[in-house]
XYZ file of C-alpha atoms in Angstrom:
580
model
C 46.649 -6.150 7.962
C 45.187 -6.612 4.727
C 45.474 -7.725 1.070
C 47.388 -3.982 -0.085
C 50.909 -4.764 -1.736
C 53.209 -1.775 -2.637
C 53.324 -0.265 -5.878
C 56.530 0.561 -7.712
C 56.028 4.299 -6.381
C 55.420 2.844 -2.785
C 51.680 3.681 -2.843
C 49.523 0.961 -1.782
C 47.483 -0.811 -3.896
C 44.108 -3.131 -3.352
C 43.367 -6.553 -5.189
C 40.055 -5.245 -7.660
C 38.647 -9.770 -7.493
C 36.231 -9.293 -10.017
C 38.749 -8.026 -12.916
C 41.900 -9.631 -10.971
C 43.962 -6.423 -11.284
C 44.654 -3.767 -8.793
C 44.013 -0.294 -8.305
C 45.213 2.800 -6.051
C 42.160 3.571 -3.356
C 41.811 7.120 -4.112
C 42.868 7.122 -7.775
C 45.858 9.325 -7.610
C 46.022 10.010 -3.941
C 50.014 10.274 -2.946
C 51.161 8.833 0.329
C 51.796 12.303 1.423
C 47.691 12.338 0.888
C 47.267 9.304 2.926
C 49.487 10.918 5.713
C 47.644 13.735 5.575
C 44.389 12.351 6.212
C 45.450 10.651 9.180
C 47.806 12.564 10.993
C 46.050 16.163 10.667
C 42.409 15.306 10.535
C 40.912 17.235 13.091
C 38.289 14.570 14.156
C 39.546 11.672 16.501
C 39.715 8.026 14.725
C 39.638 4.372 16.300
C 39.367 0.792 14.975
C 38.647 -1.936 17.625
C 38.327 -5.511 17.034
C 34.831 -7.440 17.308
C 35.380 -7.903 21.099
C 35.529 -3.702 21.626
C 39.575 -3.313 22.076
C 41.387 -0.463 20.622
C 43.568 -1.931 17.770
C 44.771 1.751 16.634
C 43.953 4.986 17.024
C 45.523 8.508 15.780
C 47.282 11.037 17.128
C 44.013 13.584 17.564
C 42.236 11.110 19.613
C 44.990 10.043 22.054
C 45.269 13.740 22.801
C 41.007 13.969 22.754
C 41.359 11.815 25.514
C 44.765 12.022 27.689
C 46.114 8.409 26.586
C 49.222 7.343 24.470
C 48.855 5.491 21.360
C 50.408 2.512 23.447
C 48.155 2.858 26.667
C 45.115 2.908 24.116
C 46.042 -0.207 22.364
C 43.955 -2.983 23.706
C 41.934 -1.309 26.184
C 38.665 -1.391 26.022
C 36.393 0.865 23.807
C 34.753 1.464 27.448
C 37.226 3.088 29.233
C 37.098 5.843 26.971
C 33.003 6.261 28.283
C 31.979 7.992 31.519
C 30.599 4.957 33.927
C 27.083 5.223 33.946
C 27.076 4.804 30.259
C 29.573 1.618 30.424
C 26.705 -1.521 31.183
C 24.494 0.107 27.800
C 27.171 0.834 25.767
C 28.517 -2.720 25.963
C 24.816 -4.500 25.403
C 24.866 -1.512 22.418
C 27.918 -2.667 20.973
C 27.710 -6.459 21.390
C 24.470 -5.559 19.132
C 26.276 -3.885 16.884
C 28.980 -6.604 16.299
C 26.273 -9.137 15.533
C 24.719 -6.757 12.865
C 27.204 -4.353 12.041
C 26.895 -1.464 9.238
C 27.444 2.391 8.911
C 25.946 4.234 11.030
C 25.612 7.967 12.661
C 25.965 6.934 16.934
C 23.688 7.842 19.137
C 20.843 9.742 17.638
C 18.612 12.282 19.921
C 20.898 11.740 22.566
C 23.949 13.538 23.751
C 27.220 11.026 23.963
C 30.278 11.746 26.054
C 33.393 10.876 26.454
C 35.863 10.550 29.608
C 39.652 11.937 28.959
C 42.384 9.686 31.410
C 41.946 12.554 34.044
C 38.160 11.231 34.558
C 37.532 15.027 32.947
C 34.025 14.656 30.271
C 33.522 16.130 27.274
C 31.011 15.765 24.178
C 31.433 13.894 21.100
C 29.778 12.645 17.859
C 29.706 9.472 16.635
C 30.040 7.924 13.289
C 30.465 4.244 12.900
C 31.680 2.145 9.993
C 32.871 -1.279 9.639
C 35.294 -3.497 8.049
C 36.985 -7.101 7.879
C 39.979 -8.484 7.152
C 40.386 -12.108 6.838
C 38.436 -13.632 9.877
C 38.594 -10.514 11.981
C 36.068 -7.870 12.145
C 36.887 -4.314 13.050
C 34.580 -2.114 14.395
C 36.146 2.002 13.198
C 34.799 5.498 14.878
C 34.935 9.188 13.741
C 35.017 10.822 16.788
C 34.387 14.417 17.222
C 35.181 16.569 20.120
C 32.817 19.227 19.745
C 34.183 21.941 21.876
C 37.602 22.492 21.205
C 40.295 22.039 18.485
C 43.358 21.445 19.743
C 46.918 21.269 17.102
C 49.762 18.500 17.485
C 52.737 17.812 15.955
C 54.971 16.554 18.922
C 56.491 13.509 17.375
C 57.371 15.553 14.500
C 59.242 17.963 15.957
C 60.758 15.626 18.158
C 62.337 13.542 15.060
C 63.171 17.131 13.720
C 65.484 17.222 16.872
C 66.507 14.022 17.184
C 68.290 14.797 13.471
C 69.892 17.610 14.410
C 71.125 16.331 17.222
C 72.700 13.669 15.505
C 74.149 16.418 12.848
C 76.107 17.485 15.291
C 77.831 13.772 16.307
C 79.623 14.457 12.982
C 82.937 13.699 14.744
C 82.208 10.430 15.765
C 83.897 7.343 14.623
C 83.129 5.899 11.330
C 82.558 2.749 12.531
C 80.092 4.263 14.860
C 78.535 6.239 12.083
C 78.174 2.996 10.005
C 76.484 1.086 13.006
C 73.836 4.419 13.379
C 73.585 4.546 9.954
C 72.610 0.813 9.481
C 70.130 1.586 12.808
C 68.480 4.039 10.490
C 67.796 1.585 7.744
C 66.198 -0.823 10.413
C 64.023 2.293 11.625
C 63.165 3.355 8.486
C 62.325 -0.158 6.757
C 59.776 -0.392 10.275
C 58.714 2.914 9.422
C 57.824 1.473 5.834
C 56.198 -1.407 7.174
C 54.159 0.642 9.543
C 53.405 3.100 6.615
C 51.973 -0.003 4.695
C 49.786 -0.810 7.717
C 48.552 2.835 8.241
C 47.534 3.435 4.340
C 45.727 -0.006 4.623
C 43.712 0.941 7.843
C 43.308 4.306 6.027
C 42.239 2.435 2.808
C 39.760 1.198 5.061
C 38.131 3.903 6.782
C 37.627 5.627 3.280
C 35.648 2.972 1.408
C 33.813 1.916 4.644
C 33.510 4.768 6.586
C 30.320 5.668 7.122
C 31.235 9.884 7.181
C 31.247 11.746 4.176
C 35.042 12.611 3.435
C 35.858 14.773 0.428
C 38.981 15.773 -0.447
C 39.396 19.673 -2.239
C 42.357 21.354 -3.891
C 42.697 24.958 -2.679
C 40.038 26.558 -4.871
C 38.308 23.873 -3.385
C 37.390 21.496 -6.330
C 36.641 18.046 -5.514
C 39.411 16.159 -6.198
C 38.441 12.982 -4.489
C 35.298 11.680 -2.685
C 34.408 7.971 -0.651
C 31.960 5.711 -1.097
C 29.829 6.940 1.002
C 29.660 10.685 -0.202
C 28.584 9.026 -4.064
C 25.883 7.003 -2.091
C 24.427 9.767 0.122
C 24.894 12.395 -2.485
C 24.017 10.654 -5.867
C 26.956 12.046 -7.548
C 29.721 9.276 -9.154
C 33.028 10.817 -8.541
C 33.505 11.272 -12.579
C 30.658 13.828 -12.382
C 32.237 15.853 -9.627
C 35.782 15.593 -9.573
C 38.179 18.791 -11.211
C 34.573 20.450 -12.338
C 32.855 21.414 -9.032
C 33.827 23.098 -6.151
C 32.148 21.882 -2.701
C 29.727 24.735 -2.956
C 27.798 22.486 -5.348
C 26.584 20.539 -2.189
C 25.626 23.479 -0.165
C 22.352 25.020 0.129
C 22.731 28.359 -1.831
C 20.681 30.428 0.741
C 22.734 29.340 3.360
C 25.949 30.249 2.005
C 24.351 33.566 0.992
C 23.343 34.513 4.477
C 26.909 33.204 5.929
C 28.447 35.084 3.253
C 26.643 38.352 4.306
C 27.236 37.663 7.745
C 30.954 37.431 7.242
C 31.199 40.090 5.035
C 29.597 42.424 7.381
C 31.949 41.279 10.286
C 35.448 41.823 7.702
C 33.944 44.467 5.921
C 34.934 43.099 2.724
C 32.896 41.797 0.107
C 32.516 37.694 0.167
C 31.728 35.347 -2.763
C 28.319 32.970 -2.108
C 30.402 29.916 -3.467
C 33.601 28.085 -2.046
C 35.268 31.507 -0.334
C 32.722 31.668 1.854
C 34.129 28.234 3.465
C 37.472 28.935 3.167
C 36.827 32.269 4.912
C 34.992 30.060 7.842
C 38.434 27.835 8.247
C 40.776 30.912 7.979
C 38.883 31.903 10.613
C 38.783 28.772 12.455
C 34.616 28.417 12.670
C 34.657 25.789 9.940
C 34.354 23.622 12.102
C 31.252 21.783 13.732
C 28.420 23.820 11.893
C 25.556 22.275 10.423
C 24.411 22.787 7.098
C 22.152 21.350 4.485
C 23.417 19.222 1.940
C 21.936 19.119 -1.082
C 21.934 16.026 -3.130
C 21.741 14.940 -7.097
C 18.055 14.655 -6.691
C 17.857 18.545 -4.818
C 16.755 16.951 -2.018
C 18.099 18.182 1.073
C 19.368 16.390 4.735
C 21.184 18.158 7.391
C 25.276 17.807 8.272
C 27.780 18.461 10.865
C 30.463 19.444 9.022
C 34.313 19.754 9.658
C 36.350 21.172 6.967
C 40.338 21.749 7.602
C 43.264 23.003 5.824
C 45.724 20.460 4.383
C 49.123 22.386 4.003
C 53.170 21.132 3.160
C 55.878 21.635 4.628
C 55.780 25.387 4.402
C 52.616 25.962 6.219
C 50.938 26.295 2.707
C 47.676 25.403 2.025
C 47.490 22.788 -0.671
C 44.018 21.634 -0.344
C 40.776 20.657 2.548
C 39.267 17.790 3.950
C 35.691 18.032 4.892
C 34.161 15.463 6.897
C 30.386 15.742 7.081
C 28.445 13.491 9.547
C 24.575 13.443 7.985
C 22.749 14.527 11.538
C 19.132 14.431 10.042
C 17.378 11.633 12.086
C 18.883 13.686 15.252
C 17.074 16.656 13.847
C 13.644 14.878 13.599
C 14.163 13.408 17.050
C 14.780 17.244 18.187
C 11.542 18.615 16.222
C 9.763 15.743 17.827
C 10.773 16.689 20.984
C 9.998 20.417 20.583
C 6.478 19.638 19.325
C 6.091 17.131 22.185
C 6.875 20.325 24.632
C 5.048 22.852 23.167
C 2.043 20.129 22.898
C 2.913 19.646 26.918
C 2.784 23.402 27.222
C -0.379 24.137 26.198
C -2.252 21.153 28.172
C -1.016 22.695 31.309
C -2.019 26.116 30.082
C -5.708 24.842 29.314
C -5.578 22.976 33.168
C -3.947 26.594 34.495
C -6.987 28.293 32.434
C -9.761 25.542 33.512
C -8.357 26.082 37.519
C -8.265 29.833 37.076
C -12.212 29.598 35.442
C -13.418 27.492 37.614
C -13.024 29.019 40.341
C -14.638 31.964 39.237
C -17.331 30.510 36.509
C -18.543 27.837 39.118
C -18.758 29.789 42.244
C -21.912 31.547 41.061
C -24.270 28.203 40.303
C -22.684 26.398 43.599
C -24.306 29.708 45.449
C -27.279 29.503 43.675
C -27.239 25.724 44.599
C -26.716 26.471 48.289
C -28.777 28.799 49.168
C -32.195 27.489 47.358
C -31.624 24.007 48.927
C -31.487 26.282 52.623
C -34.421 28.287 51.504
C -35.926 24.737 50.612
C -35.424 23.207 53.971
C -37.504 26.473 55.240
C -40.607 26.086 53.329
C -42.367 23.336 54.916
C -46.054 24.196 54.518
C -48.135 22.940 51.778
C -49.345 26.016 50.574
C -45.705 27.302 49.546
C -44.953 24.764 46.873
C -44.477 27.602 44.421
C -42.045 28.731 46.084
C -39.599 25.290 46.847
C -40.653 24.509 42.896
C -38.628 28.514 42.111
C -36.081 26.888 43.873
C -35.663 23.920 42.914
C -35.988 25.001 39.092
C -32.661 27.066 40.200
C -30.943 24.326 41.496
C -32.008 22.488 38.245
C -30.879 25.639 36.038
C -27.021 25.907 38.343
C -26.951 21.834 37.650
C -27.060 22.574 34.390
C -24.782 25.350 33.883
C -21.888 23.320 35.847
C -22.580 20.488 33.271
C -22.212 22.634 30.530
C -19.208 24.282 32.406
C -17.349 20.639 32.205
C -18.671 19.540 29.169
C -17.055 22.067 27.538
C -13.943 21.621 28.625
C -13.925 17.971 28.311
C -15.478 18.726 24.785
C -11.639 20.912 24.267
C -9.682 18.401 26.140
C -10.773 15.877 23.165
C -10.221 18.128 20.515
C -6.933 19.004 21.367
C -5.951 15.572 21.486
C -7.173 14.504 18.766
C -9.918 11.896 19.977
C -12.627 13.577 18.295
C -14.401 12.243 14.741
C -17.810 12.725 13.194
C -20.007 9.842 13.145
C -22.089 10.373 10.207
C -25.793 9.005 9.744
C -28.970 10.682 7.875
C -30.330 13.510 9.755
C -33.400 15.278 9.670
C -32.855 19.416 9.581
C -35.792 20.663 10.654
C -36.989 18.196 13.083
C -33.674 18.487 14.831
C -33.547 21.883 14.490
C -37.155 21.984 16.480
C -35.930 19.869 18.712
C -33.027 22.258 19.937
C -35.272 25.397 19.921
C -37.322 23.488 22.912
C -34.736 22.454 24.812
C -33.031 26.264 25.069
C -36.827 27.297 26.262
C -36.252 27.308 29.567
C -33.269 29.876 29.085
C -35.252 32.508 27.863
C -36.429 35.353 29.758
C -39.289 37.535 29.815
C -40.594 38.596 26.611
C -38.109 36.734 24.275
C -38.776 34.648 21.394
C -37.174 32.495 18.568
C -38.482 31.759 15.093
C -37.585 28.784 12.746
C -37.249 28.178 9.341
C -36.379 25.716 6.573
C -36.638 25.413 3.284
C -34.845 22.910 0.402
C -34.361 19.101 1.549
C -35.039 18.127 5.284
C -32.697 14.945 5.270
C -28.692 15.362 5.087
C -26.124 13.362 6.069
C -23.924 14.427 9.076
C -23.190 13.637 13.014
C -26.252 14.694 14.795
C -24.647 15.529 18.315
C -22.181 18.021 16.672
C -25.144 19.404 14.637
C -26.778 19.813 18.217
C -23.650 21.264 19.930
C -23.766 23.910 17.534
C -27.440 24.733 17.273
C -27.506 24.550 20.987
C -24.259 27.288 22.042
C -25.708 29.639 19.467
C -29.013 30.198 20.904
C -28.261 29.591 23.897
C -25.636 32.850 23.279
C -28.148 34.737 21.251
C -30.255 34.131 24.839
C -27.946 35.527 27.034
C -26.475 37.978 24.818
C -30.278 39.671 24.019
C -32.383 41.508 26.220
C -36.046 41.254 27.151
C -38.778 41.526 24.412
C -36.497 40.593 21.645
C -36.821 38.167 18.666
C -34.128 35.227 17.996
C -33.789 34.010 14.431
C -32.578 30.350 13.609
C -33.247 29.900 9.927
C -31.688 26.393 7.822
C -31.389 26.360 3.978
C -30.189 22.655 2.407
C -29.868 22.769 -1.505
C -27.664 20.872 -3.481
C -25.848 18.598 -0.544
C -24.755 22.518 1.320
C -26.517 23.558 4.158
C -26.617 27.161 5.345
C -27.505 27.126 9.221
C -28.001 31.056 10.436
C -28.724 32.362 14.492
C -29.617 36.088 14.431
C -30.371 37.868 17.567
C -30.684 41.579 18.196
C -28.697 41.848 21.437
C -25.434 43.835 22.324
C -23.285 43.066 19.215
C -19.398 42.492 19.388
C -17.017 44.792 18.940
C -15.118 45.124 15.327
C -11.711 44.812 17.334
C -12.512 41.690 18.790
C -14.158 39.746 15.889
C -10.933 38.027 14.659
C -10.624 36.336 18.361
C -13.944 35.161 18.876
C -12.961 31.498 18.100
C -10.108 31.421 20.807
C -10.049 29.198 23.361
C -11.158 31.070 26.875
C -11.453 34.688 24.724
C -14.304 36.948 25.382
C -15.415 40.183 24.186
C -14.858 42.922 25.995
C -18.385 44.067 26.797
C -19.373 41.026 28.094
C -16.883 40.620 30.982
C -19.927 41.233 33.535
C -21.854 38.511 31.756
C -21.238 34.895 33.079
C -19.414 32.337 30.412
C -15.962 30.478 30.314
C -15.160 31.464 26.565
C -14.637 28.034 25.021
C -18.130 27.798 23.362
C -17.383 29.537 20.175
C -14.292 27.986 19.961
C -15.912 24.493 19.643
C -18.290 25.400 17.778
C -15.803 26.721 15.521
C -13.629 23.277 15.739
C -16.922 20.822 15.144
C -17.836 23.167 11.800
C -14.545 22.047 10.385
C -14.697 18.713 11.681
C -18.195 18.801 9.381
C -16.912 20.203 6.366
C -17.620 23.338 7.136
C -16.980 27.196 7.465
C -18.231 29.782 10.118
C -18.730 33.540 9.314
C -19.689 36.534 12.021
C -21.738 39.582 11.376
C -21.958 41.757 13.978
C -22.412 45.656 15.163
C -22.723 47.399 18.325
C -26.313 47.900 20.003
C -28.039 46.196 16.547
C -27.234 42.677 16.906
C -25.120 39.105 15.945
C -25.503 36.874 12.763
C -23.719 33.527 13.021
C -23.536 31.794 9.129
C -22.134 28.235 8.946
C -21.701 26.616 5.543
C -21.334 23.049 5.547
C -20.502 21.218 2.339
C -22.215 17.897 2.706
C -21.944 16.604 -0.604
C -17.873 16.372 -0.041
C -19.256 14.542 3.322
C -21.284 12.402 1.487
C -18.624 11.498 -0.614
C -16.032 10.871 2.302
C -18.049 9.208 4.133
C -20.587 7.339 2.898
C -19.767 5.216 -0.192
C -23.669 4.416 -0.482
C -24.098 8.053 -2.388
């Protein structure tokens, strides 16, 4: 199958074109190695040619999936796929023909596979690719991640079939000669096929796209593929015979498994290489993911299988870890997650608006309805004082269901993002004179509010936020004060900060609920009897940051409220508007 020739040990050997030598593909790996790797991998392995049909495939996948090693050959990679997945997969590999490279399958999604029985199961992917001469060959790591399963059939089989023939010992010669020479035929096939396997295994280590290292039983590196240097940053000279695979692990993690472990044996376990040898003698080795950690100590997360190589005496020589690097899925997943949580809380703000509503509006719709009935019965001139009460309460309910919906529409946009300042000069104080008339009509009997400035009158900022804010805290400090009682606004700008204050002298807030005053829908808990929907803080809250700036609360029971924001306009200035 390829350009490997035989070495005088037997091992096979690859043509190196630029220096026109050879040279063994894993340095010193045995055949016994190459075996090894391909009979007791515990992760199913495939090669199919460029129009998707199995060429081989080893013994753990024909038992993943129910077939023989003869029923697999030349079927197509499809049949192995539940149906609804067939029409994709085949647009998704006819892609991947045209531009194929190494690759992790399927990411943020979960793959399956279909056993012969029509029975599912669920798998990960890893592609890689390879040519020889004019054919390309698609090859797949493919992981059945719910069950291990051993086998070792066909050797015990051949272990029988020699015994068996032990005991033909009194046979004829002649018929001994004629087995005999049927054993040389076998066993010069069984060379050839050898040569074919350690080439297709030649392949799938320099072009797989898996990380496959290859540990002694103290579990040094011994050897490592192309693709573990690449991901990792290591060259094999740096790793091989002087670190153990711990070196790519994540030392906390290993630390917490080891504890874990240790607590469930009651034995003491090292943070360094026992701690995965204790996961395989344990058979969990397999499938979890880790961090990796590379040259660089950056990290990326793995699925990892690691499993015992061992001789003929059920000895363990050595492990094979094959990690799959998972870390695009894991993005995909925290993606998702954010997504949903971001999902969850929209519908808990339209829950909360549809619960509030139908409490916070009913009061201005009855105010509504019953001064436009009183209206209709005040027809004479002389009671225009009275429809003019009424309609100034149908004017005052309009207003409060604006606000009402402004508010939330105000959240809605925050929450989504959609919200930006839109800075322009600004005069302070005749703004600020400006929003002290327009709250005039909310005061009631006896009340009063004072203003005033000193330092520059001009600043730079977004004038409807400014307003927002201004507006919500008076129109509290109204609402929250009783009759006869002053209302402070005061506004200090000196050196590019502005200090904006609202003092009132009403009912205060409670120390216990100061630290949730800027949550959406919260409300202290002497005000339930008071009407209000509980997002006005809160925006006022997010538009101070949105200008640069920082909100502080003063408050204490029966003596009154002092809102402080601090905006820093110089860093606005600077931000956003180059002019300064």
């Amino acid at each position: 199958m390829g350009e490997s020739n035989l070495s005088h040990n037997g091992l096979p050997l690859v043509a190196d074109k630029a220096k026109g030598t050879s040279r063994m593909p894993f340095t010193t790996l045995n055949n016994e190695s190459f075996q090894a790797l391909f009979d007791y991998a515990s992760i199913g392995i495939l090669i199919t040619n460029s129009q998707g049909e199995i060429q081989m495939a080893n013994k753990f996948i024909c038992q993943q999936f129910g077939y023989s090693e003869e029923e697999l050959h030349g079927l197509k990679i499809e049949a192995l796929i539940p149906s609804r997945y067939k029409e994709r997969h085949i647009k998704h590999r006819e892609k991947f023909s045209g531009d194929p490279h190494s690759r992790p399958m399927g990411l943020g999604m979960e793959l399956s596979g279909m056993k012969k029985d029509g029975a599912e199961f669920p798998v990960e992917v890893s592609l890689g690719h390879y040519s020889i001469g004019n054919e390309h060959y698609s090859m797949a790591f493919i992981n059945d991640i719910t069950q291990r399963k051993e086998t070792e059939k066909a050797i015990k089989q051949l272990n029988a079939h020699l015994e068996e023939k032990v005991k033909e010992g009194s046979q004829s010669l002649a018929l001994t000669v004629e087995q005999l020479s049927a054993k040389i035929v076998e066993t010069q096939q069984k060379d050839t096929e050898l040569q074919r396997v350690n080439t297709f295994l030649n392949n799938i280590w320099n072009h797989a796209g898996a990380i496959i290292i290859v540990c002694d039983k103290n579990g040094y590196i011994q050897f490592l593929n192309p693709a573990a240097e690449t991901t990792l940053g290591y060259k094999a000279e740096e790793m091989v015979n002087k670190h153990t695979l711990a070196l790519i692990h994540a030392p906390d993690e290993l630390n917490n498994k080891a504890n874990e472990i240790a607590e469930r044996l009651d034995r003491k376990i090292n943070t360094d290489f026992e701690v995965l040898a204790t996961l395989t003698e344990l058979n969990q080795g397999n499938g979890i993911e880790w961090h990796y950690v590379r040259k660089d100590s950056s990290t990326f997360y793995v699925s990892v299988e690691i499993t015992p190589l061992k001789d003929t005496h059920n000895t363990i020589t050595g492990y094979l870890s094959i990690a799959i690097d998972i870390s695009e899925k894991k993005i995909a997943e925290a993606e998702l997650r954010a997504a949903l949580e971001k999902e969850k809380e929209l519908n808990e703000l339209k829950s909360r608006f549809v619960s509030m509503a139908s409490h916070e509006f009913r009061t201005p719709l009855s105010a509504v309805l019953s001064s436009a009935y009183l209206l209709s019965r005040y027809k004479a001139v002389e009671e225009q004082t009275q429809r003019d009460k009424h309609i100034q309460r149908i004017v005052s309910s309009v207003s409060s269901l604006t606000e009402i919906l402004n508010d939330f529409l105000s959240v809605g946009k925050i929450e989504e993002g959609n919200i930006h300042p839109q800075y322009s000069n600004y005069d302070i104080k005749k703004h600020m004179e400006n929003a002290v008339q327009e709250v005039q009509h909310l005061l009631i009997k006896g009340q009063h509010i004072s203003y005033h400035h000193t330092g520059d009158e001009m600043i730079y900022t977004d004038a409807s936020m400014m307003r927002h804010i201004v507006i919500n805290l008076l129109s509290n400090a109204i609402k929250f004060s009783p009759e006869n009682s002053l209302i402070e606004l005061t506004t200090d700008n000196h050196d590019h900060v502005l200090i904006l204050s609202v003092k009132d002298n009403g009912i205060g807030i409670p120390k216990e609920d100061q630290e949730n005053l800027f949550k959406r829908f919260f409300r202290s808990s002497n005000v339930t009897n008071i009407q209000g929907t509980g997002l006005g803080l809160h925006i006022v809250n997010k538009y101070a940051e949105l200008l640069n700036g920082k909100i502080n609360c003063e408050s204490e029971i029966g003596k009154g409220t002092r809102f402080t924001i601090t905006f820093n306009n110089k860093k606005a200035n600077n931000e956003n508007n180059p002019d300064h």
